[in-house]
Short mmCIF file of C-alpha atoms and ligand atoms in Angstrom, two decimals:
data_model
loop_
_atom_site.label_atom_id
_atom_site.label_comp_id
_atom_site.label_asym_id
_atom_site.label_seq_id
_atom_site.Cartn_x
_atom_site.Cartn_y
_atom_site.Cartn_z
CA MET A 1 115.80 167.10 234.00
CA THR A 2 114.11 168.41 230.39
CA GLN A 3 110.80 169.58 229.78
CA LEU A 4 110.94 165.54 227.66
CA THR A 5 112.13 164.00 230.01
CA GLY A 6 109.61 160.60 230.32
CA LYS A 7 107.59 162.15 227.72
CA GLU A 8 106.25 159.14 225.20
CA ILE A 9 106.87 160.81 222.03
CA ILE A 10 106.24 159.33 218.01
CA LEU A 11 108.39 160.35 215.76
CA GLY A 12 107.41 159.73 211.49
CA VAL A 13 109.12 160.29 209.08
CA THR A 14 107.82 160.01 205.67
CA GLY A 15 109.92 159.64 202.36
CA SER A 16 111.45 163.01 201.61
CA ILE A 17 116.17 163.96 201.12
CA ALA A 18 115.32 165.56 204.75
CA ALA A 19 114.66 162.44 206.53
CA TYR A 20 118.26 162.23 207.55
CA LYS A 21 117.58 165.12 209.31
CA ALA A 22 115.23 162.59 211.43
CA VAL A 23 117.93 161.41 212.66
CA TYR A 24 119.76 163.93 214.32
CA LEU A 25 115.85 165.01 215.58
CA LEU A 26 115.19 161.88 216.72
CA ARG A 27 119.05 161.92 218.76
CA GLU A 28 118.43 164.95 220.80
CA LEU A 29 114.42 164.22 221.14
CA THR A 30 116.37 160.92 223.42
CA ARG A 31 119.75 163.25 224.83
CA GLN A 32 116.40 165.67 226.57
CA GLY A 33 115.18 162.43 228.06
CA ALA A 34 112.17 161.43 225.66
CA GLY A 35 110.85 157.57 224.32
CA VAL A 36 110.68 158.01 221.70
CA THR A 37 108.94 155.49 219.12
CA VAL A 38 109.81 156.23 214.92
CA VAL A 39 107.85 155.09 212.74
CA THR A 40 108.19 155.40 209.11
CA THR A 41 106.58 155.49 205.94
CA GLN A 42 107.72 152.43 203.40
CA HIS A 43 109.04 155.59 201.30
CA ALA A 44 111.24 156.70 203.96
CA GLN A 45 113.11 153.70 204.72
CA LYS A 46 113.93 154.14 200.97
CA PHE A 47 116.49 157.44 202.27
CA VAL A 48 117.31 156.04 206.16
CA GLY A 49 117.16 152.33 206.90
CA PRO A 50 115.42 151.22 209.76
CA LEU A 51 118.26 150.63 211.72
CA THR A 52 119.82 153.44 211.99
CA PHE A 53 116.03 153.95 213.99
CA ARG A 54 116.39 151.70 215.61
CA THR A 55 119.78 151.22 217.12
CA LEU A 56 119.84 155.64 217.66
CA SER A 57 116.43 154.71 219.91
CA GLY A 58 117.03 151.63 221.47
CA ARG A 59 113.19 150.36 220.20
CA PRO A 60 111.52 148.74 217.09
CA VAL A 61 111.28 150.79 213.81
CA LEU A 62 107.27 150.52 212.82
CA ALA A 63 106.01 150.65 209.41
CA ASP A 64 104.31 147.41 208.43
CA LEU A 65 100.44 147.16 209.78
CA PHE A 66 100.06 144.23 209.54
CA ASP A 67 103.60 143.56 210.55
CA PRO A 68 103.52 139.97 212.51
CA ALA A 69 106.91 140.55 213.98
CA THR A 70 105.63 143.64 215.93
CA ASP A 71 101.75 142.85 216.46
CA ALA A 72 101.20 146.16 214.84
CA ALA A 73 97.95 146.06 214.22
CA VAL A 74 96.62 145.84 217.50
CA GLU A 75 99.94 147.83 218.76
CA HIS A 76 98.91 151.35 216.78
CA VAL A 77 95.73 151.84 218.84
CA GLU A 78 98.44 151.76 222.58
CA LEU A 79 100.90 154.39 220.87
CA ALA A 80 98.34 156.81 219.41
CA GLN A 81 97.12 157.00 223.20
CA LYS A 82 99.98 156.81 225.28
CA CYS A 83 101.76 158.98 223.84
CA HIS A 84 102.77 163.16 224.65
CA ALA A 85 103.00 163.62 220.98
CA LEU A 86 103.94 162.86 217.70
CA VAL A 87 105.93 164.82 215.38
CA VAL A 88 105.91 164.36 211.30
CA ALA A 89 109.81 165.04 210.25
CA PRO A 90 109.77 165.51 207.20
CA ALA A 91 105.90 166.03 206.12
CA THR A 92 105.25 165.12 202.09
CA ALA A 93 102.57 166.82 200.65
CA ASN A 94 101.58 163.76 200.46
CA LEU A 95 101.67 162.73 204.26
CA LEU A 96 100.36 166.65 204.72
CA ALA A 97 96.94 164.90 202.68
CA LYS A 98 96.35 161.84 204.04
CA ALA A 99 96.09 163.88 207.17
CA ALA A 100 93.81 166.19 206.22
CA HIS A 101 92.01 164.27 204.63
CA GLY A 102 91.61 161.18 206.82
CA ILE A 103 93.34 158.52 204.70
CA ALA A 104 94.42 155.78 206.45
CA ASP A 105 96.80 152.97 204.24
CA ASP A 106 100.06 153.04 206.86
CA PHE A 107 100.96 152.69 210.38
CA LEU A 108 101.82 156.03 210.44
CA THR A 109 98.85 157.73 208.87
CA THR A 110 96.63 155.22 211.10
CA LEU A 111 97.87 156.35 213.81
CA LEU A 112 97.67 160.15 212.97
CA LEU A 113 93.62 159.68 212.81
CA ALA A 114 93.79 156.96 216.11
CA THR A 115 95.62 159.96 218.39
CA ARG A 116 94.13 162.32 220.68
CA SER A 117 97.41 163.92 221.55
CA PRO A 118 99.27 167.10 220.35
CA VAL A 119 100.11 166.56 216.77
CA LEU A 120 103.41 168.77 215.26
CA MET A 121 103.68 168.34 211.55
CA VAL A 122 107.27 170.00 210.42
CA PRO A 123 107.16 169.76 206.32
CA ALA A 124 110.15 170.06 203.65
CA MET A 125 109.35 169.67 199.82
CA ASP A 126 110.08 171.43 196.86
CA ALA A 127 108.99 175.32 197.39
CA GLY A 128 106.92 174.94 194.23
CA MET A 129 104.77 171.91 196.05
CA TRP A 130 104.96 174.06 198.76
CA ASP A 131 103.18 176.39 197.29
CA HIS A 132 100.58 174.95 195.47
CA PRO A 133 96.73 175.40 195.99
CA ALA A 134 96.01 171.86 197.22
CA VAL A 135 99.24 172.07 199.75
CA ARG A 136 98.35 175.12 201.67
CA ASP A 137 94.93 174.19 201.05
CA ASN A 138 96.17 170.37 203.20
CA VAL A 139 98.26 173.13 205.76
CA ALA A 140 95.02 174.85 206.46
CA THR A 141 92.61 172.34 206.58
CA LEU A 142 95.17 170.68 209.79
CA ARG A 143 96.31 174.25 211.59
CA SER A 144 92.23 174.58 211.81
CA ARG A 145 91.63 171.51 213.58
CA GLY A 146 94.18 172.69 215.66
CA VAL A 147 97.58 170.30 214.33
CA ALA A 148 100.74 172.46 214.41
CA VAL A 149 102.48 172.96 211.09
CA LEU A 150 105.95 174.86 211.04
CA ASP A 151 106.36 176.49 207.90
CA PRO A 152 110.06 175.17 205.87
CA ASP A 153 112.16 177.29 205.77
CA VAL A 154 114.54 178.86 202.91
CA GLY A 155 117.14 177.29 201.23
CA LYS A 156 118.70 175.34 198.53
CA LEU A 157 116.74 172.62 197.73
CA ALA A 158 117.21 168.99 197.04
CA SER A 159 116.17 170.00 192.88
CA GLY A 160 119.16 172.35 193.06
CA ARG A 161 116.57 175.45 193.03
CA ALA A 162 116.34 178.10 196.17
CA GLY A 163 113.01 178.74 197.58
CA THR A 164 110.83 177.91 200.28
CA GLY A 165 111.42 174.04 201.33
CA ARG A 166 113.83 173.41 203.99
CA LEU A 167 113.21 170.96 207.06
CA PRO A 168 113.43 173.64 209.59
CA GLU A 169 116.89 173.24 211.94
CA VAL A 170 116.68 170.93 215.05
CA ASP A 171 116.29 173.35 216.93
CA VAL A 172 113.11 175.11 215.52
CA ILE A 173 111.73 171.26 215.65
CA LEU A 174 112.85 171.39 219.79
CA GLU A 175 111.26 174.23 220.15
CA ALA A 176 108.27 174.30 218.93
CA LEU A 177 107.82 170.28 220.37
CA HIS A 178 108.17 172.31 223.67
CA ARG A 179 105.55 174.88 223.10
CA LEU A 180 102.91 171.74 222.38
CA LEU A 181 104.02 170.45 225.33
CA SER A 182 103.75 173.51 227.55
CA PRO A 183 100.66 172.47 229.38
CA VAL A 184 100.27 176.42 231.14
CA LYS A 185 99.54 178.80 228.29
CA ASP A 186 99.01 181.74 230.59
CA LEU A 187 100.55 184.25 228.73
CA ALA A 188 97.59 184.13 226.33
CA GLY A 189 97.36 187.57 225.22
CA ASP A 190 100.00 189.59 226.17
CA ARG A 191 102.61 191.00 224.44
CA VAL A 192 105.62 190.65 226.18
CA LEU A 193 108.12 193.54 224.82
CA ILE A 194 112.02 192.24 226.52
CA THR A 195 115.09 193.82 226.73
CA GLY A 196 118.66 191.70 226.08
CA GLY A 197 122.10 192.08 225.57
CA PRO A 198 124.80 194.86 225.64
CA THR A 199 124.93 197.26 223.79
CA ARG A 200 128.12 198.92 222.49
CA GLU A 201 128.79 202.79 222.12
CA PRO A 202 131.58 203.76 219.70
CA LEU A 203 134.80 205.10 220.37
CA ASP A 204 136.01 205.81 216.73
CA PRO A 205 134.69 202.52 213.23
CA VAL A 206 136.21 199.93 215.03
CA ARG A 207 136.21 199.73 219.11
CA PHE A 208 134.18 200.69 221.17
CA LEU A 209 132.88 200.09 224.59
CA SER A 210 130.10 197.41 226.05
CA ASN A 211 129.52 194.90 228.57
CA ARG A 212 130.26 190.92 229.22
CA SER A 213 126.29 190.91 228.95
CA SER A 214 125.74 187.56 226.93
CA GLY A 215 121.94 188.24 225.98
CA LYS A 216 120.95 184.94 227.79
CA MET A 217 118.60 186.03 229.93
CA GLY A 218 117.15 188.37 227.29
CA VAL A 219 116.89 185.24 225.26
CA ALA A 220 114.83 182.82 228.30
CA LEU A 221 112.91 185.18 228.93
CA ALA A 222 111.68 185.47 225.87
CA LEU A 223 111.68 181.64 225.11
CA ALA A 224 109.15 180.98 228.52
CA ALA A 225 106.71 184.32 227.41
CA LEU A 226 106.33 182.23 223.69
CA ARG A 227 106.07 179.19 225.39
CA ARG A 228 103.45 180.34 227.99
CA GLY A 229 101.08 181.97 225.08
CA ALA A 230 102.84 184.97 224.73
CA GLU A 231 103.99 187.48 221.85
CA VAL A 232 107.27 188.22 222.35
CA VAL A 233 108.98 191.46 220.68
CA LEU A 234 112.69 190.71 222.28
CA VAL A 235 115.60 193.80 221.42
CA SER A 236 118.46 192.60 221.79
CA GLY A 237 121.93 194.65 221.38
CA PRO A 238 124.90 192.54 219.84
CA THR A 239 124.93 188.92 221.01
CA SER A 240 125.42 185.08 219.79
CA GLN A 241 122.50 183.91 221.24
CA ALA A 242 119.96 182.59 218.52
CA PRO A 243 116.58 184.15 219.31
CA PRO A 244 114.34 181.96 219.76
CA SER A 245 111.79 181.08 216.39
CA GLY A 246 108.46 182.87 216.99
CA ALA A 247 109.74 186.41 218.39
CA VAL A 248 110.03 189.30 216.38
CA PHE A 249 114.29 189.70 217.03
CA VAL A 250 115.07 193.78 216.76
CA PRO A 251 118.65 193.88 216.90
CA VAL A 252 120.60 197.22 218.40
CA GLU A 253 123.57 198.14 219.12
CA THR A 254 123.33 201.59 220.91
CA ALA A 255 121.75 202.14 223.60
CA GLU A 256 120.56 205.10 221.35
CA GLU A 257 118.57 202.70 218.97
CA MET A 258 117.90 200.31 222.17
CA ARG A 259 115.60 202.89 223.07
CA GLU A 260 113.81 203.81 220.29
CA ALA A 261 112.93 200.23 219.45
CA VAL A 262 111.57 200.29 223.15
CA LEU A 263 109.84 202.96 222.48
CA GLN A 264 108.06 201.87 219.40
CA HIS A 265 107.02 198.87 220.67
CA LEU A 266 106.03 200.39 224.01
CA ALA A 267 102.43 201.12 223.68
CA GLN A 268 101.21 197.31 222.17
CA ALA A 269 103.34 195.71 225.67
CA THR A 270 101.37 194.90 227.79
CA ILE A 271 104.81 193.83 229.74
CA VAL A 272 108.10 195.20 229.59
CA ILE A 273 111.62 193.12 231.14
CA LYS A 274 114.51 194.49 230.86
CA ALA A 275 117.40 191.98 231.10
CA ALA A 276 119.88 194.42 228.87
CA ALA A 277 122.58 195.69 230.12
CA VAL A 278 122.64 198.63 229.13
CA GLY A 279 125.85 200.60 228.83
CA ASP A 280 125.02 204.45 230.87
CA TYR A 281 127.38 206.03 229.60
CA ARG A 282 129.39 206.64 225.84
CA PRO A 283 131.84 208.78 224.98
CA ARG A 284 130.49 211.94 223.85
CA GLU A 285 132.13 212.78 220.53
CA ALA A 286 133.04 208.98 218.48
CA SER A 287 136.15 209.55 215.95
CA PRO A 288 134.42 209.15 212.12
CA VAL A 289 138.10 207.21 211.51
CA LYS A 290 139.51 204.82 213.22
CA MET A 291 142.05 206.77 216.61
CA PRO A 292 145.70 206.10 216.23
CA SER A 293 146.55 202.77 217.97
CA LYS A 294 150.23 204.74 219.95
CA GLN A 295 149.21 207.53 221.09
CA GLY A 296 150.77 207.44 225.00
CA GLY A 297 147.99 208.23 227.17
CA LEU A 298 143.80 208.66 226.12
CA THR A 299 141.76 210.56 227.85
CA LEU A 300 137.65 210.21 227.25
CA GLU A 301 134.89 211.72 227.93
CA LEU A 302 131.73 210.57 228.78
CA ALA A 303 128.35 211.52 227.99
CA PRO A 304 125.31 209.48 230.13
CA THR A 305 123.33 207.50 227.68
CA PRO A 306 119.25 207.39 228.82
CA ASP A 307 117.97 205.46 230.31
CA ILE A 308 115.33 203.50 228.48
CA LEU A 309 114.14 201.78 231.80
CA LYS A 310 112.88 205.29 233.78
CA GLU A 311 111.66 206.89 231.16
CA VAL A 312 109.93 203.57 230.34
CA ALA A 313 107.91 203.45 234.21
CA ALA A 314 107.45 207.23 233.49
CA ARG A 315 105.46 206.83 230.02
CA LYS A 316 103.73 203.57 231.20
CA GLY A 317 100.11 203.14 230.17
CA ASP A 318 98.80 200.37 231.96
CA GLN A 319 101.42 197.75 231.07
CA PHE A 320 103.45 196.29 233.85
CA ILE A 321 107.32 197.25 233.67
CA VAL A 322 109.90 195.02 235.68
CA GLY A 323 113.70 195.93 235.60
CA PHE A 324 116.76 193.82 236.58
CA ALA A 325 119.17 195.34 239.05
CA ALA A 326 123.18 194.04 238.37
CA GLU A 327 124.55 194.47 241.46
CA THR A 328 128.18 193.36 243.21
CA GLN A 329 128.11 194.62 246.93
CA ASP A 330 124.53 195.01 248.92
CA VAL A 331 122.63 193.85 246.70
CA ARG A 332 118.80 193.99 248.31
CA ARG A 333 118.87 197.78 249.17
CA ARG A 334 120.71 198.72 246.15
CA ALA A 335 118.46 196.83 243.78
CA ARG A 336 115.19 198.59 245.80
CA GLU A 337 117.01 201.48 245.79
CA LYS A 338 116.75 201.90 241.98
CA GLN A 339 113.00 199.84 242.07
CA GLU A 340 111.94 203.03 244.23
CA ALA A 341 114.06 205.55 242.00
CA LYS A 342 113.64 204.35 238.37
CA ARG A 343 109.86 203.24 239.75
CA VAL A 344 109.72 200.22 238.59
CA ASP A 345 106.73 197.01 239.70
CA LEU A 346 108.92 194.20 240.09
CA MET A 347 113.25 194.61 239.96
CA VAL A 348 114.72 191.30 239.44
CA ALA A 349 118.59 191.79 241.68
CA ASN A 350 121.45 189.20 241.05
CA ASP A 351 124.51 188.70 242.26
CA VAL A 352 126.85 190.11 239.20
CA SER A 353 130.19 189.32 240.96
CA GLN A 354 129.30 185.34 241.42
CA ALA A 355 130.52 183.30 239.62
CA GLY A 356 127.96 180.47 238.14
CA ILE A 357 125.35 183.60 237.64
CA GLY A 358 124.52 186.73 236.27
CA PHE A 359 126.95 187.83 233.45
CA ASP A 360 126.92 184.70 230.71
CA ALA A 361 126.23 182.35 232.90
CA ASP A 362 123.58 179.30 231.98
CA ASP A 363 122.34 180.06 235.89
CA ASN A 364 120.49 183.00 237.97
CA GLN A 365 120.53 183.33 241.40
CA VAL A 366 117.67 186.81 242.00
CA THR A 367 116.04 187.65 244.28
CA LEU A 368 112.26 190.00 243.08
CA LEU A 369 111.80 192.87 244.60
CA ASP A 370 108.63 194.69 244.32
CA ARG A 371 106.63 197.91 244.44
CA TRP A 372 104.31 197.07 247.51
CA GLY A 373 107.36 195.37 249.17
CA GLY A 374 107.33 192.07 248.67
CA LEU A 375 110.39 190.29 248.61
CA ILE A 376 111.48 187.10 247.37
CA GLU A 377 114.61 185.39 247.46
CA LEU A 378 115.02 182.75 244.68
CA PRO A 379 118.49 180.17 244.72
CA LYS A 380 120.83 179.46 241.73
CA MET A 381 118.68 178.02 238.97
CA PRO A 382 119.06 177.64 234.61
CA LYS A 383 118.30 181.31 233.92
CA LEU A 384 114.98 179.87 231.79
CA ASP A 385 113.69 178.83 235.00
CA VAL A 386 114.15 182.42 236.14
CA ALA A 387 112.30 184.00 233.94
CA ASN A 388 109.29 181.02 233.86
CA ALA A 389 109.72 182.28 237.35
CA VAL A 390 109.33 185.46 237.00
CA PHE A 391 106.14 185.55 234.54
CA ASP A 392 104.91 184.05 237.96
CA ARG A 393 105.35 186.36 240.31
CA ILE A 394 104.10 189.10 237.92
CA LEU A 395 101.22 187.20 237.43
CA SER A 396 100.30 186.28 241.12
CA LEU A 397 100.90 190.33 241.79
CA ARG A 398 98.32 191.57 238.55
CA ALA A 399 95.56 188.92 239.67
CA ALA A 400 96.05 190.44 243.28
CA LYS A 401 95.78 193.93 241.74
CA PRO A 402 97.08 195.11 244.01
CA ALA A 403 96.09 199.60 244.42
CA HIS A 404 96.95 200.74 240.99
CA ILE A 405 97.79 198.00 239.13
CA PRO A 406 95.68 198.93 236.11
CA ARG A 407 94.08 196.04 234.15
O1 LIG B 501 122.95 188.47 229.26
P1 LIG B 501 123.50 188.21 230.20
O2 LIG B 501 124.57 187.11 230.00
O3 LIG B 501 122.43 186.61 230.26
O4 LIG B 501 123.96 188.12 231.62
C1 LIG B 501 122.29 188.99 233.07
C2 LIG B 501 122.54 190.17 233.10
C3 LIG B 501 123.39 189.52 234.10
C4 LIG B 501 123.14 191.04 231.84
C5 LIG B 501 120.83 190.80 233.84
O5 LIG B 501 121.01 188.94 234.24
C6 LIG B 501 121.06 191.43 234.34
O6 LIG B 501 121.63 191.86 235.22
N1 LIG B 501 120.53 192.56 232.90
C7 LIG B 501 120.16 194.39 233.96
C8 LIG B 501 121.68 194.52 233.08
C9 LIG B 501 121.80 196.42 234.42
O7 LIG B 501 122.41 197.10 233.04
O8 LIG B 501 121.63 197.02 235.30
P2 LIG B 501 121.51 197.80 235.45
O9 LIG B 501 121.61 198.14 237.51
O10 LIG B 501 122.64 198.80 235.08
O11 LIG B 501 120.47 198.66 235.31
C10 LIG B 501 118.65 198.37 235.66
C11 LIG B 501 118.08 198.32 234.69
O12 LIG B 501 118.55 199.99 234.08
C12 LIG B 501 117.62 197.40 233.94
O13 LIG B 501 116.92 197.32 233.92
C13 LIG B 501 118.40 198.05 232.69
O14 LIG B 501 118.07 197.41 231.12
C14 LIG B 501 118.24 199.55 233.11
N2 LIG B 501 118.80 200.65 232.28
C15 LIG B 501 119.66 200.85 232.35
C16 LIG B 501 120.52 201.99 232.23
C17 LIG B 501 120.43 202.71 230.95
N3 LIG B 501 120.99 203.67 230.74
N4 LIG B 501 118.74 202.40 230.75
C18 LIG B 501 118.59 201.07 231.31
O15 LIG B 501 117.56 201.02 231.34
#
């Protein structure tokens, strides 16, 4: 099950060279369980034929308001009413102009007027067009009416020139759609500071001490917070995970760099969550040159890294502070000790000795221990669901206003 399972989506496609990317978007929407009806403009069909969309969606492709085969004139009202969201990708400057001015001269623009469902526009055009005041005004008008309009990507354009105008990647469009469909915006107004991933402590210019954190838990927390309406800063150690669009992303390497980034953003945050696996030790001296490969035995002298979570909890003002405890035995007792020693509001304990959860897994199984004595054990679930459960717990603890949570 995904958030799109069972959702009815209208995918509008307009006449841009980027129309071929709508095919990939359609494939991903259906893969995630959405029922998709493709509505194209006449010009779009010059770039991608309706057979492609029909085959992938399993439904007729709509384009002509007066097509007797589809009885489309009636259908547009029903479609507009029953869809959960309408996505136009790519949206040309022409389509944006018509939508902004209420022109309804084909199936897609008529649907845009008729629907009361959320609308996501994904523009693609040449950079000069995107920068034109007419286009900027139309985009501003649409946004002021609550239409979500993504900014195009920067890169090489069909004209051969480089600039802003490329259709954003499919996963960026999907993420924007997920956010549009998220009914709950219960973190609106919150600014969430999240750490994720491992740290790296250099031994020499090519070697380091690190751990197995993939950064997945941090990204899941950032995604969940964004979907629920928060502003997000994600401070992450080196990871191959793409940071979610919409988050301020601060890449770091060492524990000291992570500490500096966290302290820099701390004052603005209302919630701080430390899911990063921070190295507890670093080599006391990092060699400035590559150490010889074969030198017999090697003894490293290690020095402790700063305990960022403890420092944050000690410095905190109004913020709600959450730590993660990675344990391999006696999980609850050790996590409770860490929660008390580091004086955090909520400790999320995970058993990192178990296969399929914890480090570098898609799922996690956690126990939530709060500083008012509460303990909730959650089942194994995808990290995004764990992230949502953590935010649910933060919100319910804050709403209960236990003594000394200022807010
Ligand atoms: O990244 P993934 O592959 O998705 O894996 C997720 C995870 C297993 C890394 C995550 O769920 C997790 O458990 N993160 C905490 C890892 C850890 O460092 O745990 P700890 O018990 O050693 O530290 C306790 C807390 O203190 C953590 O919030 C940690 O960020 C913080 N800490 C630790 C040491 C230090 N020097 N500074 C810190 O701030």
